[in-house]
mmCIF file of C-alpha atoms and ligand atoms in Angstrom:
data_model
loop_
_atom_site.group_PDB
_atom_site.id
_atom_site.type_symbol
_atom_site.label_atom_id
_atom_site.label_comp_id
_atom_site.label_asym_id
_atom_site.label_seq_id
_atom_site.Cartn_x
_atom_site.Cartn_y
_atom_site.Cartn_z
ATOM 1 C CA MET D 37 8.308 -16.059 1.842
ATOM 2 C CA ILE D 38 7.718 -12.344 1.728
ATOM 3 C CA GLY D 39 4.564 -11.225 3.517
ATOM 4 C CA LEU D 40 2.425 -8.445 2.089
ATOM 5 C CA PHE D 41 -0.213 -6.724 4.141
ATOM 6 C CA ASP D 42 -3.020 -4.382 3.195
ATOM 7 C CA THR D 43 -6.387 -3.536 4.673
ATOM 8 C CA GLY D 44 -8.120 -5.079 1.659
ATOM 9 C CA HIS D 45 -7.701 -5.315 -2.118
ATOM 10 C CA GLY D 46 -5.388 -2.339 -2.543
ATOM 11 C CA GLY D 47 -2.126 -4.082 -1.741
ATOM 12 C CA LEU D 48 -2.761 -6.406 -4.671
ATOM 13 C CA THR D 49 -1.607 -3.528 -6.896
ATOM 14 C CA ILE D 50 1.735 -3.737 -5.089
ATOM 15 C CA TYR D 51 1.689 -7.545 -5.170
ATOM 16 C CA GLN D 52 1.256 -7.518 -8.956
ATOM 17 C CA ALA D 53 4.306 -5.302 -9.425
ATOM 18 C CA LEU D 54 6.438 -7.345 -7.011
ATOM 19 C CA ALA D 55 5.385 -10.701 -8.480
ATOM 20 C CA LYS D 56 6.323 -9.391 -11.936
ATOM 21 C CA GLU D 57 9.768 -8.133 -10.920
ATOM 22 C CA LEU D 58 10.595 -10.927 -8.449
ATOM 23 C CA PRO D 59 9.049 -13.986 -10.149
ATOM 24 C CA GLN D 60 11.097 -16.529 -8.164
ATOM 25 C CA ARG D 61 10.073 -15.195 -4.776
ATOM 26 C CA ASN D 62 7.226 -16.686 -2.760
ATOM 27 C CA PHE D 63 4.646 -14.197 -1.498
ATOM 28 C CA VAL D 64 1.900 -14.449 1.091
ATOM 29 C CA TYR D 65 -0.712 -11.725 0.833
ATOM 30 C CA PHE D 66 -2.986 -10.879 3.719
ATOM 31 C CA GLY D 67 -5.929 -8.498 3.307
ATOM 32 C CA ASP D 68 -7.729 -7.527 6.496
ATOM 33 C CA HIS D 69 -11.000 -7.161 4.594
ATOM 34 C CA ALA D 70 -13.069 -7.755 7.743
ATOM 35 C CA ASN D 71 -11.739 -4.490 9.180
ATOM 36 C CA ALA D 72 -11.273 -2.408 6.011
ATOM 37 C CA PRO D 73 -11.161 0.460 5.384
ATOM 38 C CA TYR D 74 -8.581 1.732 7.865
ATOM 39 C CA GLY D 75 -8.298 5.227 6.360
ATOM 40 C CA MET D 76 -10.522 6.981 8.904
ATOM 41 C CA LYS D 77 -9.926 4.748 11.953
ATOM 42 C CA PRO D 78 -8.188 6.104 15.066
ATOM 43 C CA ALA D 79 -4.391 5.789 14.907
ATOM 44 C CA GLN D 80 -4.225 3.386 17.879
ATOM 45 C CA GLU D 81 -6.630 0.979 16.209
ATOM 46 C CA ILE D 82 -4.634 1.076 12.961
ATOM 47 C CA LEU D 83 -1.502 0.335 14.973
ATOM 48 C CA GLU D 84 -3.058 -2.663 16.738
ATOM 49 C CA LEU D 85 -4.630 -4.132 13.595
ATOM 50 C CA THR D 86 -1.392 -3.712 11.662
ATOM 51 C CA LYS D 87 0.641 -5.371 14.424
ATOM 52 C CA ALA D 88 -1.801 -8.312 14.589
ATOM 53 C CA ALA D 89 -1.554 -8.758 10.821
ATOM 54 C CA ILE D 90 2.250 -8.695 10.885
ATOM 55 C CA GLU D 91 2.354 -11.224 13.740
ATOM 56 C CA MET D 92 0.079 -13.499 11.743
ATOM 57 C CA LEU D 93 2.352 -13.268 8.691
ATOM 58 C CA PHE D 94 5.451 -13.864 10.844
ATOM 59 C CA GLY D 95 3.931 -17.077 12.184
ATOM 60 C CA ILE D 96 1.974 -18.297 9.196
ATOM 61 C CA ASN D 97 3.065 -21.929 9.589
ATOM 62 C CA GLU D 98 4.867 -24.072 12.116
ATOM 63 C CA ASN D 99 8.135 -23.867 10.125
ATOM 64 C CA GLY D 100 8.170 -20.163 10.768
ATOM 65 C CA GLY D 101 6.461 -17.761 8.453
ATOM 66 C CA CYS D 102 7.578 -14.651 6.633
ATOM 67 C CA ARG D 103 10.787 -13.130 7.922
ATOM 68 C CA LEU D 104 10.136 -10.010 5.905
ATOM 69 C CA VAL D 105 6.779 -8.224 5.718
ATOM 70 C CA VAL D 106 6.017 -5.291 3.437
ATOM 71 C CA LEU D 107 3.121 -3.060 4.477
ATOM 72 C CA ALA D 108 1.498 -2.724 1.054
ATOM 73 C CA CYS D 109 -0.636 0.030 2.533
ATOM 74 C CA ASN D 110 0.115 3.738 2.801
ATOM 75 C CA THR D 111 -2.198 4.253 5.774
ATOM 76 C CA ALA D 112 -0.550 1.512 7.860
ATOM 77 C CA THR D 113 2.871 2.797 6.766
ATOM 78 C CA ALA D 114 2.045 6.414 7.623
ATOM 79 C CA VAL D 115 0.442 5.661 10.985
ATOM 80 C CA ALA D 116 2.077 2.501 12.337
ATOM 81 C CA LEU D 117 5.392 1.675 10.643
ATOM 82 C CA ARG D 118 7.782 3.809 12.654
ATOM 83 C CA THR D 119 6.278 2.854 16.040
ATOM 84 C CA LEU D 120 6.310 -0.843 15.161
ATOM 85 C CA GLN D 121 9.880 -0.716 13.808
ATOM 86 C CA GLN D 122 11.261 1.235 16.738
ATOM 87 C CA GLN D 123 9.165 0.385 19.774
ATOM 88 C CA TRP D 124 7.867 -3.112 19.170
ATOM 89 C CA LEU D 125 9.920 -5.250 16.764
ATOM 90 C CA PRO D 126 13.401 -4.912 18.339
ATOM 91 C CA HIS D 127 12.043 -5.891 21.784
ATOM 92 C CA SER D 128 9.770 -8.694 20.592
ATOM 93 C CA ILE D 129 10.413 -12.385 19.914
ATOM 94 C CA HIS D 130 10.534 -11.348 16.236
ATOM 95 C CA SER D 131 13.625 -9.155 16.544
ATOM 96 C CA ASP D 132 15.344 -11.077 13.684
ATOM 97 C CA LYS D 133 12.496 -10.181 11.301
ATOM 98 C CA ARG D 134 11.816 -6.972 9.402
ATOM 99 C CA VAL D 135 8.832 -4.835 8.441
ATOM 100 C CA LEU D 136 9.144 -2.383 5.557
ATOM 101 C CA GLY D 137 6.817 0.377 4.424
ATOM 102 C CA ILE D 138 6.067 1.791 0.995
ATOM 103 C CA ILE D 139 6.105 5.564 1.408
ATOM 104 C CA VAL D 140 9.851 6.232 1.558
ATOM 105 C CA PRO D 141 10.558 3.865 -1.393
ATOM 106 C CA THR D 142 7.861 5.620 -3.427
ATOM 107 C CA VAL D 143 9.200 9.070 -2.602
ATOM 108 C CA GLU D 144 12.805 8.002 -3.262
ATOM 109 C CA VAL D 145 11.931 6.875 -6.770
ATOM 110 C CA ALA D 146 9.612 9.839 -7.435
ATOM 111 C CA THR D 147 12.180 12.434 -6.385
ATOM 112 C CA ALA D 148 15.097 10.707 -8.122
ATOM 113 C CA THR D 149 13.448 10.625 -11.517
ATOM 114 C CA HIS D 150 12.326 14.179 -12.116
ATOM 115 C CA GLU D 151 14.292 17.060 -13.571
ATOM 116 C CA ASP D 152 12.005 19.923 -12.597
ATOM 117 C CA ALA D 153 12.783 20.446 -8.886
ATOM 118 C CA SER D 154 10.075 23.078 -8.466
ATOM 119 C CA GLU D 155 7.341 20.857 -9.866
ATOM 120 C CA THR D 156 3.828 20.660 -8.429
ATOM 121 C CA LEU D 157 3.198 17.133 -7.236
ATOM 122 C CA ALA D 158 -0.331 16.081 -6.248
ATOM 123 C CA VAL D 159 -0.636 13.298 -3.660
ATOM 124 C CA PHE D 160 -3.995 11.567 -3.210
ATOM 125 C CA GLY D 161 -4.470 9.466 -0.064
ATOM 126 C CA THR D 162 -6.738 8.398 2.767
ATOM 127 C CA GLN D 163 -7.578 10.795 5.575
ATOM 128 C CA ARG D 164 -4.985 9.321 7.976
ATOM 129 C CA THR D 165 -2.212 9.259 5.374
ATOM 130 C CA ILE D 166 -2.773 12.871 4.347
ATOM 131 C CA GLU D 167 -3.218 14.073 7.953
ATOM 132 C CA SER D 168 0.083 12.440 8.934
ATOM 133 C CA GLY D 169 1.887 14.814 6.560
ATOM 134 C CA VAL D 170 4.395 12.049 5.866
ATOM 135 C CA TYR D 171 4.396 12.496 2.078
ATOM 136 C CA GLU D 172 5.193 16.227 2.317
ATOM 137 C CA ILE D 173 7.892 15.550 4.920
ATOM 138 C CA GLU D 174 9.604 12.814 2.913
ATOM 139 C CA ILE D 175 9.318 14.678 -0.407
ATOM 140 C CA HIS D 176 10.691 17.918 1.058
ATOM 141 C CA LYS D 177 13.623 16.076 2.679
ATOM 142 C CA ARG D 178 14.701 15.108 -0.824
ATOM 143 C CA ASN D 179 13.392 18.047 -2.806
ATOM 144 C CA PRO D 180 12.642 21.155 -0.722
ATOM 145 C CA LYS D 181 11.511 23.047 -3.833
ATOM 146 C CA ALA D 182 8.652 20.729 -4.773
ATOM 147 C CA LYS D 183 5.158 22.065 -4.249
ATOM 148 C CA VAL D 184 3.129 19.233 -2.735
ATOM 149 C CA ILE D 185 -0.666 19.329 -3.003
ATOM 150 C CA ALA D 186 -1.968 16.744 -0.552
ATOM 151 C CA GLN D 187 -5.538 15.682 -1.224
ATOM 152 C CA THR D 188 -7.681 13.482 1.018
ATOM 153 C CA CYS D 189 -10.078 11.074 -0.705
ATOM 154 C CA ARG D 190 -12.293 10.210 2.256
ATOM 155 C CA GLN D 191 -14.624 7.542 0.918
ATOM 156 C CA LEU D 192 -12.776 6.124 -2.072
ATOM 157 C CA ALA D 193 -10.942 3.134 -0.542
ATOM 158 C CA GLY D 194 -14.103 2.135 1.327
ATOM 159 C CA ALA D 195 -16.175 2.411 -1.847
ATOM 160 C CA ILE D 196 -13.717 0.130 -3.666
ATOM 161 C CA GLU D 197 -13.888 -2.342 -0.761
ATOM 162 C CA ASN D 198 -17.686 -2.249 -0.931
ATOM 163 C CA SER D 199 -17.611 -2.939 -4.653
ATOM 164 C CA ALA D 200 -19.329 0.354 -5.483
ATOM 165 C CA SER D 201 -20.585 0.969 -9.004
ATOM 166 C CA GLU D 202 -18.346 2.582 -11.614
ATOM 167 C CA ASN D 203 -20.532 5.729 -11.442
ATOM 168 C CA GLU D 204 -20.116 6.082 -7.683
ATOM 169 C CA LEU D 205 -16.384 5.538 -7.948
ATOM 170 C CA GLU D 206 -16.129 8.107 -10.734
ATOM 171 C CA GLN D 207 -17.998 10.668 -8.672
ATOM 172 C CA LEU D 208 -15.610 10.229 -5.735
ATOM 173 C CA VAL D 209 -12.547 10.505 -7.972
ATOM 174 C CA SER D 210 -13.854 13.561 -9.819
ATOM 175 C CA GLU D 211 -14.641 15.321 -6.499
ATOM 176 C CA ALA D 212 -11.141 14.649 -5.182
ATOM 177 C CA VAL D 213 -9.531 15.880 -8.403
ATOM 178 C CA ARG D 214 -11.736 18.981 -8.390
ATOM 179 C CA GLU D 215 -10.712 19.820 -4.796
ATOM 180 C CA CYS D 216 -7.080 19.261 -5.700
ATOM 181 C CA LEU D 217 -7.282 21.577 -8.730
ATOM 182 C CA GLN D 218 -8.953 24.262 -6.600
ATOM 183 C CA LYS D 219 -5.793 24.292 -4.488
ATOM 184 C CA THR D 220 -3.646 24.914 -7.572
ATOM 185 C CA ASN D 221 -6.089 27.529 -8.950
ATOM 186 C CA GLY D 222 -6.712 25.223 -11.857
ATOM 187 C CA ALA D 223 -3.047 24.739 -12.819
ATOM 188 C CA ALA D 224 -2.183 21.181 -13.831
ATOM 189 C CA PRO D 225 0.174 19.413 -11.407
ATOM 190 C CA GLN D 226 3.146 17.995 -13.334
ATOM 191 C CA ARG D 227 2.738 14.653 -11.595
ATOM 192 C CA ALA D 228 0.212 12.850 -9.403
ATOM 193 C CA LEU D 229 0.966 10.151 -6.913
ATOM 194 C CA LEU D 230 -1.836 7.771 -5.970
ATOM 195 C CA GLY D 231 -0.776 7.437 -2.319
ATOM 196 C CA CYS D 232 -3.257 4.739 -1.389
ATOM 197 C CA THR D 233 -2.748 1.284 -2.849
ATOM 198 C CA HIS D 234 -6.466 1.024 -3.591
ATOM 199 C CA PHE D 235 -6.384 3.984 -5.977
ATOM 200 C CA PRO D 236 -4.478 2.404 -8.909
ATOM 201 C CA ILE D 237 -7.532 0.124 -9.185
ATOM 202 C CA VAL D 238 -9.391 3.224 -10.404
ATOM 203 C CA GLU D 239 -6.407 4.833 -12.143
ATOM 204 C CA HIS D 240 -8.467 5.052 -15.352
ATOM 205 C CA LEU D 241 -10.842 7.423 -13.506
ATOM 206 C CA PHE D 242 -7.993 9.587 -12.189
ATOM 207 C CA ARG D 243 -6.636 9.624 -15.762
ATOM 208 C CA LYS D 244 -10.008 10.764 -17.067
ATOM 209 C CA HIS D 245 -10.386 13.636 -14.573
ATOM 210 C CA LEU D 246 -6.816 14.845 -14.115
ATOM 211 C CA PRO D 247 -5.450 17.246 -16.742
ATOM 212 C CA GLN D 248 -3.962 15.394 -19.702
ATOM 213 C CA SER D 249 -0.485 16.774 -19.024
ATOM 214 C CA THR D 250 -0.377 15.361 -15.463
ATOM 215 C CA GLN D 251 1.706 12.214 -15.304
ATOM 216 C CA ILE D 252 0.447 9.527 -12.886
ATOM 217 C CA LEU D 253 3.215 7.749 -10.982
ATOM 218 C CA SER D 254 3.176 4.011 -10.335
ATOM 219 C CA GLN D 255 3.719 3.136 -6.689
ATOM 220 C CA GLY D 256 3.979 -0.600 -7.465
ATOM 221 C CA ALA D 257 6.940 -0.106 -9.808
ATOM 222 C CA ALA D 258 8.690 2.161 -7.285
ATOM 223 C CA VAL D 259 8.238 -0.320 -4.429
ATOM 224 C CA ALA D 260 9.485 -3.198 -6.606
ATOM 225 C CA ASP D 261 12.575 -1.194 -7.598
ATOM 226 C CA ARG D 262 13.453 -0.402 -3.965
ATOM 227 C CA LEU D 263 12.661 -3.908 -2.676
ATOM 228 C CA ILE D 264 15.020 -5.468 -5.236
ATOM 229 C CA ASP D 265 17.727 -3.116 -3.988
ATOM 230 C CA TYR D 266 16.912 -3.960 -0.335
ATOM 231 C CA LEU D 267 17.102 -7.711 -0.990
ATOM 232 C CA GLN D 268 20.489 -7.298 -2.691
ATOM 233 C CA ARG D 269 21.773 -5.440 0.357
ATOM 234 C CA HIS D 270 20.269 -7.975 2.789
ATOM 235 C CA PRO D 271 21.312 -11.476 1.721
ATOM 236 C CA GLU D 272 19.938 -12.780 5.049
ATOM 237 C CA PHE D 273 16.527 -12.587 3.369
ATOM 238 C CA ALA D 274 17.589 -14.827 0.490
ATOM 239 C CA GLN D 275 14.955 -17.432 -0.338
ATOM 240 C CA HIS D 276 15.959 -21.058 0.176
ATOM 241 C CA GLU D 277 12.690 -22.740 -0.717
ATOM 242 C CA LYS D 278 11.454 -23.397 -4.271
ATOM 243 C CA LYS D 279 8.954 -21.122 -5.985
ATOM 244 C CA ARG D 280 5.433 -22.226 -5.074
ATOM 245 C CA GLN D 281 1.969 -20.864 -5.699
ATOM 246 C CA ASP D 282 1.600 -17.533 -3.889
ATOM 247 C CA LEU D 283 -0.876 -17.545 -1.027
ATOM 248 C CA PHE D 284 -3.796 -15.090 -0.664
ATOM 249 C CA LEU D 285 -5.396 -14.778 2.749
ATOM 250 C CA THR D 286 -8.239 -12.635 4.001
ATOM 251 C CA SER D 287 -9.937 -12.021 7.319
ATOM 252 C CA GLY D 288 -13.156 -11.489 5.323
ATOM 253 C CA ASP D 289 -15.332 -13.597 3.068
ATOM 254 C CA ALA D 290 -12.870 -15.419 0.809
ATOM 255 C CA GLN D 291 -15.357 -16.013 -2.016
ATOM 256 C CA ARG D 292 -16.430 -12.399 -2.146
ATOM 257 C CA VAL D 293 -12.834 -11.163 -1.986
ATOM 258 C CA SER D 294 -11.796 -13.455 -4.864
ATOM 259 C CA ARG D 295 -14.756 -12.176 -6.907
ATOM 260 C CA ASP D 296 -13.927 -8.522 -6.226
ATOM 261 C CA ALA D 297 -10.246 -9.085 -6.969
ATOM 262 C CA ALA D 298 -11.280 -10.524 -10.332
ATOM 263 C CA ARG D 299 -13.556 -7.539 -11.036
ATOM 264 C CA PHE D 300 -11.019 -4.884 -10.103
ATOM 265 C CA LEU D 301 -7.734 -6.458 -11.114
ATOM 266 C CA GLY D 302 -8.866 -8.762 -13.897
ATOM 267 C CA VAL D 303 -7.084 -11.767 -12.384
ATOM 268 C CA SER D 304 -8.343 -14.809 -10.592
ATOM 269 C CA LEU D 305 -6.699 -15.059 -7.161
ATOM 270 C CA PRO D 306 -7.796 -17.932 -4.926
ATOM 271 C CA PHE D 307 -8.282 -16.212 -1.547
ATOM 272 C CA GLU D 308 -8.543 -18.346 1.561
ATOM 273 C CA THR D 309 -9.870 -17.362 4.951
ATOM 274 C CA ALA D 310 -7.069 -16.573 7.377
ATOM 275 C CA LEU D 311 -7.033 -17.669 10.985
ATOM 276 C CA LYS D 312 -9.698 -15.269 12.168
ATOM 277 C CA ASN D 313 -8.887 -15.675 15.849
ATOM 278 C CA THR D 314 -5.351 -14.531 15.296
ATOM 279 C CA ILE D 315 -6.463 -11.429 13.484
ATOM 280 C CA LEU D 316 -9.626 -10.425 15.155
ATOM 281 C CA ASN D 317 -9.245 -11.357 18.802
HETATM 282 N N1 LIG E 419 -4.861 0.634 0.767
HETATM 283 C C1 LIG E 419 -4.615 1.438 1.896
HETATM 284 C C2 LIG E 419 -3.633 2.553 1.637
HETATM 285 O O1 LIG E 419 -2.737 2.368 0.862
HETATM 286 C C3 LIG E 419 -5.694 1.767 2.872
HETATM 287 C C4 LIG E 419 -7.093 1.984 2.456
HETATM 288 C C5 LIG E 419 -8.024 1.954 3.634
HETATM 289 O O2 LIG E 419 -8.185 0.892 4.230
HETATM 290 O O3 LIG E 419 -8.576 3.013 3.960
HETATM 291 O O4 LIG E 419 -3.715 3.604 2.222
#
């Protein structure tokens, strides 16, 4: 079982790409809807919530849970991944397990597939992701010539979580795009990266407001590509059990989450309530 964690619905955009490319793998998805959004929370709180979610996925049943967890969340990756990988996991009872993030895989694919090294690349993300500077750092490691325009979308993930109307969502997207284009003096970025897993849910609105020539990158496809490569290099994470129905857990109201997932992703996913005490104590 591969565990996937996001603060809410957003990681389902990563789940969909992974389930498509790795159809024989079993996935357990956990959305911490009760605590979403994380994007403006203090870093320490994001770290603690992310660690609690990973521990829950590691121990999901008495036979042992997921040995591999992917943080299907840019905010958790930007704020918590490195600390958890370096300071917690190796010294914990879970030292044989692994936690992976989604920012480096996304940047690896984005920088490997473009010919114009001096391109302007817009990155949209939550406040904590953009403040961390991690996208600029990782992009410039691989392509120092790229011009990165990092744009915070403060309320957007929360509005998606709160099932805001299409009009409200459009207003938030158009504001973010307008601020981004002010930074380029109106020039169209060659490419745009939706660096929050909630944002592909409203990709049609980014498409509508970004210049026509701006290509929108798919984070789900990039993460799937890199995860396939990782699994080939790490046979210790081979799956021995048969393919079963994937599991969808939430710390929130399972009925509401299933309904919102259907609205935003057009699929019916039977969410169940996770062990609240484990997550929220
Ligand atoms: N979906 C998350 C991300 O990729 C976080 C959104 C939030 O909870 O603010 O950044």
